[in-house]
Coordinates of C-alpha atoms in Angstrom, one line a residue:
M13 CA 66.2 138.2 108.1
L14 CA 63.7 135.2 107.5
R15 CA 64.1 131.9 109.6
R16 CA 63.7 128.7 107.9
R17 CA 60.7 126.9 110.0
G18 CA 61.5 123.5 111.3
Y19 CA 59.3 120.5 110.1
D20 CA 57.5 118.0 112.0
D21 CA 57.6 114.3 110.6
E22 CA 54.1 114.9 109.3
D23 CA 54.7 117.9 107.1
M24 CA 58.6 117.0 106.2
P25 CA 59.0 117.0 102.6
E26 CA 59.0 113.6 101.0
R27 CA 62.7 113.7 100.1
G28 CA 63.7 114.2 103.6
R29 CA 61.4 111.5 105.2
K30 CA 62.7 109.2 102.5
R31 CA 66.4 109.8 103.6
R32 CA 65.7 109.2 107.2
R33 CA 64.1 105.8 106.3
V34 CA 67.0 104.6 104.4
S35 CA 69.3 105.8 107.1
E36 CA 67.4 103.9 109.8
S37 CA 67.1 100.7 107.6
Q38 CA 70.9 100.8 107.0
E39 CA 71.4 101.1 110.8
V40 CA 69.3 98.1 111.5
E41 CA 71.0 96.1 108.8
D42 CA 74.4 97.0 110.3
R43 CA 73.3 96.1 113.6
L44 CA 72.1 92.7 112.5
E45 CA 75.3 92.0 110.6
S46 CA 77.5 92.9 113.6
L47 CA 75.3 90.7 115.9
I48 CA 75.7 87.8 113.6
I49 CA 79.4 88.1 113.0
R50 CA 80.2 88.5 116.6
V51 CA 78.3 85.5 118.0
G52 CA 80.5 82.9 119.5
E53 CA 83.3 85.6 120.6
K54 CA 84.1 86.0 124.2
S55 CA 81.1 87.2 126.2
T56 CA 79.8 87.4 129.7
S57 CA 76.9 85.3 128.7
S58 CA 77.0 81.6 127.5
L59 CA 77.1 80.8 123.9
E60 CA 73.7 79.0 124.2
S61 CA 71.8 82.1 125.7
N62 CA 73.6 84.3 123.0
L63 CA 72.2 82.1 120.2
E64 CA 68.7 82.1 121.9
G65 CA 68.8 85.8 121.9
L66 CA 70.1 86.2 118.4
V67 CA 67.4 83.9 117.1
S68 CA 64.7 86.0 118.8
V69 CA 66.2 89.1 117.2
L70 CA 66.5 87.7 113.5
E71 CA 63.0 86.2 113.8
A72 CA 61.6 89.5 114.6
D73 CA 63.4 91.3 111.6
L74 CA 62.9 88.5 109.0
G75 CA 60.1 90.2 107.3
A76 CA 62.0 93.4 106.6
F77 CA 65.7 92.1 106.1
R78 CA 65.3 88.4 104.9
A79 CA 67.5 88.8 101.8
R80 CA 70.3 90.7 103.9
I81 CA 70.3 88.0 106.7
L82 CA 70.4 85.1 104.0
R83 CA 73.5 86.7 102.6
I84 CA 75.2 87.6 106.0
L85 CA 74.7 83.9 107.1
S86 CA 76.0 82.5 103.7
D87 CA 79.1 84.9 104.0
C88 CA 79.8 83.8 107.4
A89 CA 79.8 80.3 106.4
I90 CA 82.5 80.6 103.9
R91 CA 84.6 83.5 105.4
M92 CA 84.6 82.1 109.1
P93 CA 84.6 78.3 108.5
E94 CA 86.1 77.9 112.1
K95 CA 82.7 78.9 113.4
C96 CA 80.8 76.6 111.2
T97 CA 79.0 74.7 113.9
I98 CA 77.9 78.1 115.7
Y99 CA 76.4 79.3 112.6
T100 CA 74.6 75.8 111.9
T101 CA 73.3 75.8 115.3
L102 CA 71.9 79.3 114.7
V103 CA 70.3 78.2 111.4
G104 CA 68.8 75.0 113.0
L105 CA 67.1 77.0 115.5
L106 CA 65.7 79.4 113.1
N107 CA 64.6 76.5 110.9
A108 CA 62.8 75.2 114.0
K109 CA 60.9 78.3 114.3
N110 CA 60.5 79.2 110.6
Y111 CA 60.6 76.3 108.3
N112 CA 60.2 78.4 105.2
F113 CA 63.2 80.6 106.2
G114 CA 65.2 77.3 106.8
G115 CA 64.4 76.1 103.2
E116 CA 65.4 79.5 101.6
L117 CA 68.7 79.5 103.5
V118 CA 69.4 76.0 102.3
D119 CA 68.7 77.0 98.8
Y120 CA 71.0 80.0 99.1
I121 CA 73.9 77.9 100.4
V122 CA 73.1 75.4 97.5
K123 CA 73.3 78.2 95.0
T124 CA 76.5 79.6 96.5
F125 CA 78.0 76.2 96.6
K126 CA 77.3 75.6 92.9
S127 CA 78.4 78.9 91.8
S128 CA 81.7 78.5 93.7
L129 CA 82.2 75.2 91.8
K130 CA 81.4 76.7 88.4
I131 CA 84.0 79.8 89.0
C132 CA 86.6 77.7 90.6
R133 CA 86.4 79.1 94.1
W134 CA 87.5 75.9 95.6
D135 CA 87.8 77.1 99.3
A136 CA 84.4 78.7 99.1
A137 CA 83.0 75.5 97.7
R138 CA 84.4 73.2 100.3
Y139 CA 83.4 75.5 103.1
S140 CA 79.9 75.5 101.7
L141 CA 79.7 71.8 101.5
R142 CA 81.1 71.7 105.1
F143 CA 78.1 73.9 106.1
L144 CA 75.5 71.8 104.3
A145 CA 77.0 68.6 105.9
D146 CA 76.8 70.0 109.5
L147 CA 73.2 71.1 108.8
V148 CA 72.4 67.3 109.0
N149 CA 73.6 67.5 112.5
C150 CA 71.2 70.3 113.1
H151 CA 68.3 68.5 111.7
V152 CA 67.9 71.0 109.0
I153 CA 69.0 68.7 105.9
S154 CA 68.3 64.9 105.7
A155 CA 71.1 62.6 105.8
T156 CA 70.0 60.8 102.7
S157 CA 69.9 63.9 100.4
L158 CA 73.5 64.8 101.7
L159 CA 75.0 61.2 100.9
A160 CA 73.5 61.6 97.5
L161 CA 75.5 64.9 97.0
L162 CA 78.7 63.4 98.2
D163 CA 78.1 60.3 96.1
N164 CA 77.8 62.6 93.1
M165 CA 81.0 64.4 94.0
V166 CA 83.1 61.2 94.4
D167 CA 81.8 60.0 90.9
V168 CA 84.1 62.7 89.6
S169 CA 86.9 60.3 90.4
N170 CA 85.6 58.1 87.5
E171 CA 85.8 60.8 85.0
D172 CA 88.2 60.1 82.0
T173 CA 90.4 62.6 80.1
V174 CA 90.2 65.1 83.0
P175 CA 93.2 66.4 84.8
Q176 CA 93.8 64.2 88.0
V177 CA 93.8 67.4 90.1
R178 CA 90.1 67.8 89.4
R179 CA 89.4 64.3 90.7
D180 CA 91.7 64.7 93.6
W181 CA 89.8 68.0 94.8
Y182 CA 86.5 66.4 94.7
V183 CA 87.6 63.4 96.9
F184 CA 89.6 65.8 99.3
A185 CA 86.4 68.0 99.5
V186 CA 84.3 65.0 100.7
L187 CA 86.9 63.4 102.9
S188 CA 87.6 66.8 104.8
T189 CA 83.8 67.3 105.3
L190 CA 83.5 63.8 107.0
P191 CA 84.8 64.9 110.4
W192 CA 82.0 67.0 111.0
V193 CA 79.1 64.8 109.8
G194 CA 80.6 61.3 110.0
R195 CA 79.1 60.3 113.3
D196 CA 75.5 61.3 112.1
L197 CA 75.9 59.4 108.9
Y198 CA 77.3 56.4 110.7
E199 CA 74.4 56.2 112.9
K200 CA 71.7 56.8 110.3
K201 CA 73.2 55.5 107.1
E202 CA 76.0 53.3 107.8
T203 CA 75.7 51.1 104.7
A204 CA 75.5 54.1 102.4
L205 CA 78.7 55.7 104.2
E206 CA 80.7 52.5 103.9
S207 CA 79.7 52.3 100.1
L208 CA 81.0 55.9 99.8
L209 CA 84.4 55.2 101.6
V210 CA 84.9 52.0 99.4
K211 CA 84.5 54.3 96.2
I212 CA 87.1 56.7 97.6
E213 CA 89.5 54.0 98.6
V214 CA 89.3 52.3 95.1
F215 CA 90.2 55.7 93.5
L216 CA 93.2 56.3 95.9
N217 CA 94.6 52.9 95.2
K218 CA 94.8 53.6 91.6
R219 CA 95.6 57.2 91.3
T220 CA 99.4 58.0 90.2
K221 CA 101.6 60.0 92.6
K222 CA 104.4 61.0 90.2
H223 CA 104.4 64.4 91.7
H224 CA 105.3 63.1 95.3
N225 CA 108.9 63.1 95.1
S226 CA 109.2 66.5 93.5
L227 CA 107.1 68.0 96.3
R228 CA 109.2 66.5 99.2
V229 CA 111.2 68.7 101.7
W230 CA 113.6 65.8 102.5
S231 CA 114.8 62.8 100.4
V232 CA 114.4 60.4 103.3
D233 CA 111.3 59.6 105.3
A234 CA 113.2 59.3 108.8
P235 CA 112.1 60.2 111.3
H236 CA 108.7 61.5 109.8
P237 CA 107.3 60.0 106.6
Q238 CA 106.4 62.7 104.1
E239 CA 102.9 61.6 103.0
E240 CA 101.1 62.9 100.1
Y241 CA 98.1 64.9 101.2
L242 CA 95.3 62.7 100.2
D243 CA 97.0 59.5 101.4
C244 CA 97.5 61.3 104.9
L245 CA 93.9 62.6 105.0
W246 CA 92.7 59.1 104.1
A247 CA 94.7 57.5 107.0
Q248 CA 93.2 60.1 109.3
I249 CA 89.7 59.1 108.3
R250 CA 90.2 55.6 108.6
K251 CA 91.5 56.3 112.2
L252 CA 88.4 58.3 112.7
R253 CA 86.2 55.5 111.5
Q254 CA 87.9 53.0 113.9
D255 CA 87.1 55.4 116.8
N256 CA 83.4 55.2 115.7
W257 CA 83.7 58.7 114.2
A258 CA 84.3 60.4 117.6
E259 CA 86.6 63.4 117.6
K260 CA 87.8 65.8 120.3
H261 CA 88.3 69.1 118.5
I262 CA 85.0 70.3 116.8
P263 CA 82.6 72.3 119.0
R264 CA 79.3 71.1 118.6
P265 CA 76.8 73.8 120.3
Y266 CA 73.8 72.2 118.7
L267 CA 74.0 69.3 121.2
A268 CA 72.7 71.7 124.0
F269 CA 69.5 72.3 121.8
D270 CA 68.8 68.6 120.7
S271 CA 65.5 68.6 122.2
I272 CA 64.4 71.6 120.0
L273 CA 66.2 70.7 116.9
C274 CA 65.1 67.1 116.7
E275 CA 61.4 68.2 116.4
A276 CA 62.0 70.5 113.2
L277 CA 61.1 69.4 109.9
Q278 CA 64.1 68.6 107.4
H279 CA 64.7 69.8 103.9
N280 CA 66.0 67.7 101.1
L281 CA 68.9 69.0 99.0
P282 CA 68.2 69.2 95.3
V283 CA 70.0 66.7 93.0
I284 CA 73.4 68.5 92.5
H285 CA 75.8 67.5 89.8
P286 CA 79.3 68.9 89.6
P287 CA 79.8 71.1 86.6
L288 CA 81.8 69.7 83.7
H289 CA 85.6 70.3 83.4
Q290 CA 86.4 73.2 81.2
E291 CA 89.8 73.9 79.6
S292 CA 90.1 77.1 81.5
N293 CA 89.5 75.6 85.0
T294 CA 92.3 75.8 87.4
Y295 CA 92.4 73.4 90.4
P296 CA 94.4 73.3 93.6
M297 CA 97.9 71.6 93.2
P298 CA 98.7 68.6 95.3
W299 CA 101.2 68.8 98.2
V300 CA 103.1 66.8 100.8
V301 CA 102.0 67.0 104.4
Y302 CA 105.0 68.6 106.4
R303 CA 106.0 67.1 109.7
M304 CA 108.6 68.4 112.0
F305 CA 107.5 67.3 115.7
D306 CA 105.9 64.3 117.4
Y307 CA 104.9 64.0 121.0
T308 CA 108.3 63.1 122.2
D309 CA 109.6 66.5 121.1
C310 CA 107.1 68.3 123.4
P311 CA 107.9 68.8 127.2
D312 CA 105.4 68.1 129.7
G313 CA 102.1 69.6 129.1
P314 CA 99.3 69.0 126.5
I315 CA 100.2 66.0 124.2
L316 CA 100.5 66.5 120.4
P317 CA 98.0 64.6 118.3
G318 CA 99.4 61.9 116.4
A319 CA 100.1 62.3 112.7
H320 CA 97.2 60.1 111.8
S321 CA 94.7 61.5 114.3
I322 CA 91.9 63.7 112.7
E323 CA 92.6 66.2 115.4
R324 CA 96.0 66.9 113.8
F325 CA 94.3 67.7 110.4
L326 CA 91.8 69.8 112.0
I327 CA 94.3 71.8 113.9
E328 CA 96.6 72.5 111.0
E329 CA 93.7 73.4 108.6
H330 CA 92.4 75.9 111.2
L331 CA 96.0 77.4 111.8
H332 CA 96.6 77.6 107.9
H333 CA 93.3 79.5 107.4
I334 CA 94.3 82.0 110.2
I335 CA 97.6 82.6 108.1
E336 CA 95.6 83.1 105.0
T337 CA 93.3 85.5 106.6
Y338 CA 95.8 87.8 108.4
H339 CA 99.1 87.3 106.7
V340 CA 99.1 90.8 105.3
E341 CA 99.4 92.3 109.0
R342 CA 102.0 90.3 111.0
K343 CA 101.0 91.5 114.4
D344 CA 97.3 90.7 113.9
C345 CA 98.4 87.3 112.5
A346 CA 100.5 86.4 115.4
A347 CA 98.1 87.4 117.9
H348 CA 95.2 85.4 116.3
L349 CA 97.6 82.4 116.2
L350 CA 98.5 82.6 119.9
N351 CA 94.6 83.2 120.8
F352 CA 93.9 79.9 119.0
P353 CA 90.5 78.6 120.6
Y354 CA 91.9 75.2 121.8
K355 CA 95.3 76.2 123.0
S356 CA 94.8 74.6 126.4
K357 CA 94.5 71.1 124.8
I358 CA 97.5 71.2 122.6
P359 CA 101.1 72.2 122.5
L360 CA 100.1 75.4 120.7
E361 CA 103.6 76.7 120.1
Y362 CA 104.9 73.5 118.5
C363 CA 101.6 73.4 116.1
I364 CA 102.3 77.0 115.1
V365 CA 106.0 76.7 114.3
E366 CA 105.2 73.6 112.3
V367 CA 102.4 75.1 110.3
I368 CA 104.5 78.2 109.4
F369 CA 107.5 76.2 108.5
A370 CA 105.2 73.9 106.2
E371 CA 104.1 77.1 104.5
L372 CA 107.6 78.3 104.1
F373 CA 109.0 75.0 102.6
H374 CA 105.7 74.4 100.5
M375 CA 106.9 73.2 97.2
P376 CA 107.3 74.5 94.4
T377 CA 106.9 77.9 96.0
P378 CA 105.5 79.2 99.3
R379 CA 101.9 80.9 99.1
Y380 CA 103.3 84.2 100.2
L381 CA 106.6 86.1 100.3
E382 CA 109.4 84.4 102.4
I383 CA 109.8 87.6 104.6
C384 CA 106.1 87.1 105.5
Y385 CA 106.7 84.0 107.5
G386 CA 109.9 85.5 109.1
S387 CA 108.1 88.7 110.3
I388 CA 105.1 86.5 111.8
L389 CA 107.8 84.3 113.7
I390 CA 109.5 87.5 114.9
E391 CA 106.2 88.8 116.2
L392 CA 105.5 85.4 117.9
C393 CA 108.7 85.5 119.7
K394 CA 107.9 89.2 121.0
L395 CA 104.2 88.2 122.0
Q396 CA 105.4 85.0 123.7
P397 CA 109.0 85.3 125.0
A398 CA 108.6 82.7 127.5
T399 CA 108.2 79.8 125.1
M400 CA 108.1 80.7 121.5
P401 CA 112.0 81.4 121.2
Q402 CA 112.8 78.1 122.7
V403 CA 110.4 76.2 120.3
L404 CA 111.9 78.1 117.6
A405 CA 115.4 77.2 118.5
Q406 CA 114.4 73.6 118.9
A407 CA 112.9 73.5 115.3
T408 CA 116.1 75.3 114.1
E409 CA 118.2 72.5 115.6
I410 CA 116.1 69.8 114.0
L411 CA 116.3 71.4 110.6
F412 CA 120.0 71.9 110.8
M413 CA 120.5 68.1 111.7
R414 CA 118.2 67.1 108.9
I415 CA 119.7 69.5 106.4
D416 CA 121.8 66.7 104.5
S417 CA 118.7 65.6 102.9
M418 CA 116.9 68.8 102.5
N419 CA 115.6 69.9 99.0
T420 CA 117.8 72.6 97.4
S421 CA 115.0 75.1 97.2
C422 CA 114.1 74.7 101.0
F423 CA 117.8 74.8 101.8
D424 CA 118.0 78.3 100.4
R425 CA 114.6 79.3 102.2
F426 CA 116.1 78.1 105.4
V427 CA 119.1 80.3 104.8
N428 CA 117.2 83.3 104.1
W429 CA 114.9 82.8 107.1
F430 CA 117.7 82.1 109.5
S431 CA 119.8 85.1 108.6
Y432 CA 116.9 87.3 108.7
H433 CA 115.8 86.0 112.1
L434 CA 119.2 86.4 113.5
S435 CA 119.5 90.2 112.3
N436 CA 116.3 90.9 114.3
F437 CA 117.8 89.4 117.4
Q438 CA 121.4 90.9 117.6
F439 CA 122.9 87.9 115.7
R440 CA 122.8 85.7 118.9
W441 CA 123.1 82.1 118.5
S442 CA 124.8 79.2 120.4
W443 CA 127.2 78.5 117.5
D444 CA 129.3 76.3 119.7
D445 CA 126.6 73.5 119.6
W446 CA 127.2 73.0 115.8
D447 CA 131.1 72.7 116.1
S448 CA 131.1 69.3 114.7
C449 CA 130.1 70.5 111.4
L450 CA 133.8 72.2 111.1
L451 CA 135.1 68.4 110.7
L452 CA 133.2 67.9 107.6
E453 CA 134.0 68.8 104.0
P454 CA 133.6 72.6 103.1
E455 CA 130.8 71.6 100.6
H456 CA 128.9 69.4 102.9
P457 CA 125.4 70.8 103.5
R458 CA 126.0 71.8 107.2
P459 CA 129.2 74.0 106.9
K460 CA 127.8 75.3 103.5
F461 CA 124.7 76.3 105.4
I462 CA 126.6 78.2 108.0
Q463 CA 128.7 79.9 105.4
E464 CA 125.7 80.8 103.4
V465 CA 124.0 82.3 106.3
L466 CA 127.0 84.4 107.2
H467 CA 127.0 85.8 103.8
K468 CA 123.4 86.7 104.1
C469 CA 124.0 88.3 107.6
L470 CA 126.9 90.4 106.0
R471 CA 124.3 92.0 103.7
L472 CA 122.2 92.8 106.8
S473 CA 125.0 94.0 109.0
Y474 CA 128.9 94.6 108.5
H475 CA 132.0 92.4 108.3
Q476 CA 133.4 93.4 111.7
M477 CA 130.1 92.4 113.4
I478 CA 130.1 89.0 111.7
K479 CA 133.6 88.4 112.8
E480 CA 133.0 89.4 116.5
M481 CA 129.9 87.3 116.8
M482 CA 131.3 84.1 115.5
P483 CA 133.9 81.9 117.6
E484 CA 137.5 81.8 116.1
T485 CA 136.9 78.0 115.3
Y486 CA 134.6 79.3 112.4
S487 CA 137.1 81.6 110.9
R488 CA 137.2 79.7 107.6
L489 CA 133.4 80.1 107.1
I490 CA 133.3 83.9 107.7
P491 CA 133.3 85.8 104.4
V492 CA 136.0 87.8 103.0
A493 CA 135.8 91.4 104.2
P494 CA 134.4 93.3 101.2
E495 CA 137.0 96.0 99.9
P496 CA 136.8 98.6 97.3
S497 CA 138.2 97.8 94.0
Y498 CA 139.9 100.9 92.3
K499 CA 140.0 100.0 88.7
Y500 CA 142.4 102.6 87.5
S501 CA 144.7 102.7 90.4
A502 CA 145.3 99.0 90.4
E503 CA 148.9 97.8 89.5
G504 CA 149.3 97.5 85.6
A505 CA 146.2 99.6 84.9
V506 CA 146.4 101.2 81.6
E507 CA 146.5 105.0 81.4
K508 CA 144.7 106.7 78.8
D509 CA 145.1 110.1 77.4
C510 CA 142.1 112.4 78.0

């Protein structure tokens, strides 16, 4: 029997050598992608040393894998916006060593930004804009060219015969970018920045807000005003401006490399004009900013940022993004929410509960199925049993006390969530605390809420369980026991011949 002789690399057939080269190339690309994606995660080394090491690796591989590195960095800017400043620092260090690559990356991000605007990928466009803005802090892009871009975006607010949601989004995109780059623009281009803010203020003062009342969760503003989202963000930006554009939430790793970055040559953004409106374009709808807690509701510990502090906006945006990213898997979503990077600086449980109820009560419809939010809250209670159930109980109490003025759709969602939550915790609740509602008319929202909850619980359990879990004082609110109805054996039924 003949044996097939082995080949050395030198006499290996061409097809085999090619397959090996492809395999090795793919392995290197995968390794580079893993290194870039994981930078900034928990490590025994400091972030600064990890960035320096990664810059050395990427610089060595730019010749062979330039296109792949450009694509990975661009994808990270969009898919992981919470790590924006880490990636801009990485790009700044690469630009300081390789000016041409820095220019190529800026062109790549600009192309992504323009493409996202054209195909209505609004979140991708906003994160691309944020990334470009933060590159100003890293001395990669000039402040003058960024201001020109922001100015062109705000000019959309003066367009006629276009939907207001289009003008709203462009102004929102600019305002939501300013926390990252406002300080640098203030120091270098104060006059131009003030001119931009004046244009935004003029637009906000003249825009209509007919949608506001239909998107409110409650019909009254006490104890927390229900602000339209652009009005709220504008108030937060004005407060940031009063504080000289100093915020306490955004990590800025590039400050550690300032001596290196400030020596780098900067690039100018090309002139970018927003694409014209098309009839087929769809834009994000407006919303009302949901508020449930303030600092007086939180016990001793980190203070909840004020409603008009920019930190409140940044925290809520980050938490909403976590829910958007992981909502399909409740366990992962709950774990990532509780591992929020700045949890030691804020009352995290209160922030999480407020954001989840903001999603659940979002008008006219929540982003995801109602059960999605209920299942995430259950996982949060399991992972954090010492604090989360108490915060959730406090939130439920607040909602119940304000239910008189709650929107009808939100009332129904509250009923669905509460009954589902009770069914997962043995239907235990301190019903005696709500005894006062029994003195009200049966159709009053409070007793009506309890009655509706018990009807829902009946579907998730059985009548005897409902009867046993409720105090006797609630007997009139307990649903009637479901009994079978025998149509043909009832008295007076008409018998028919077969």
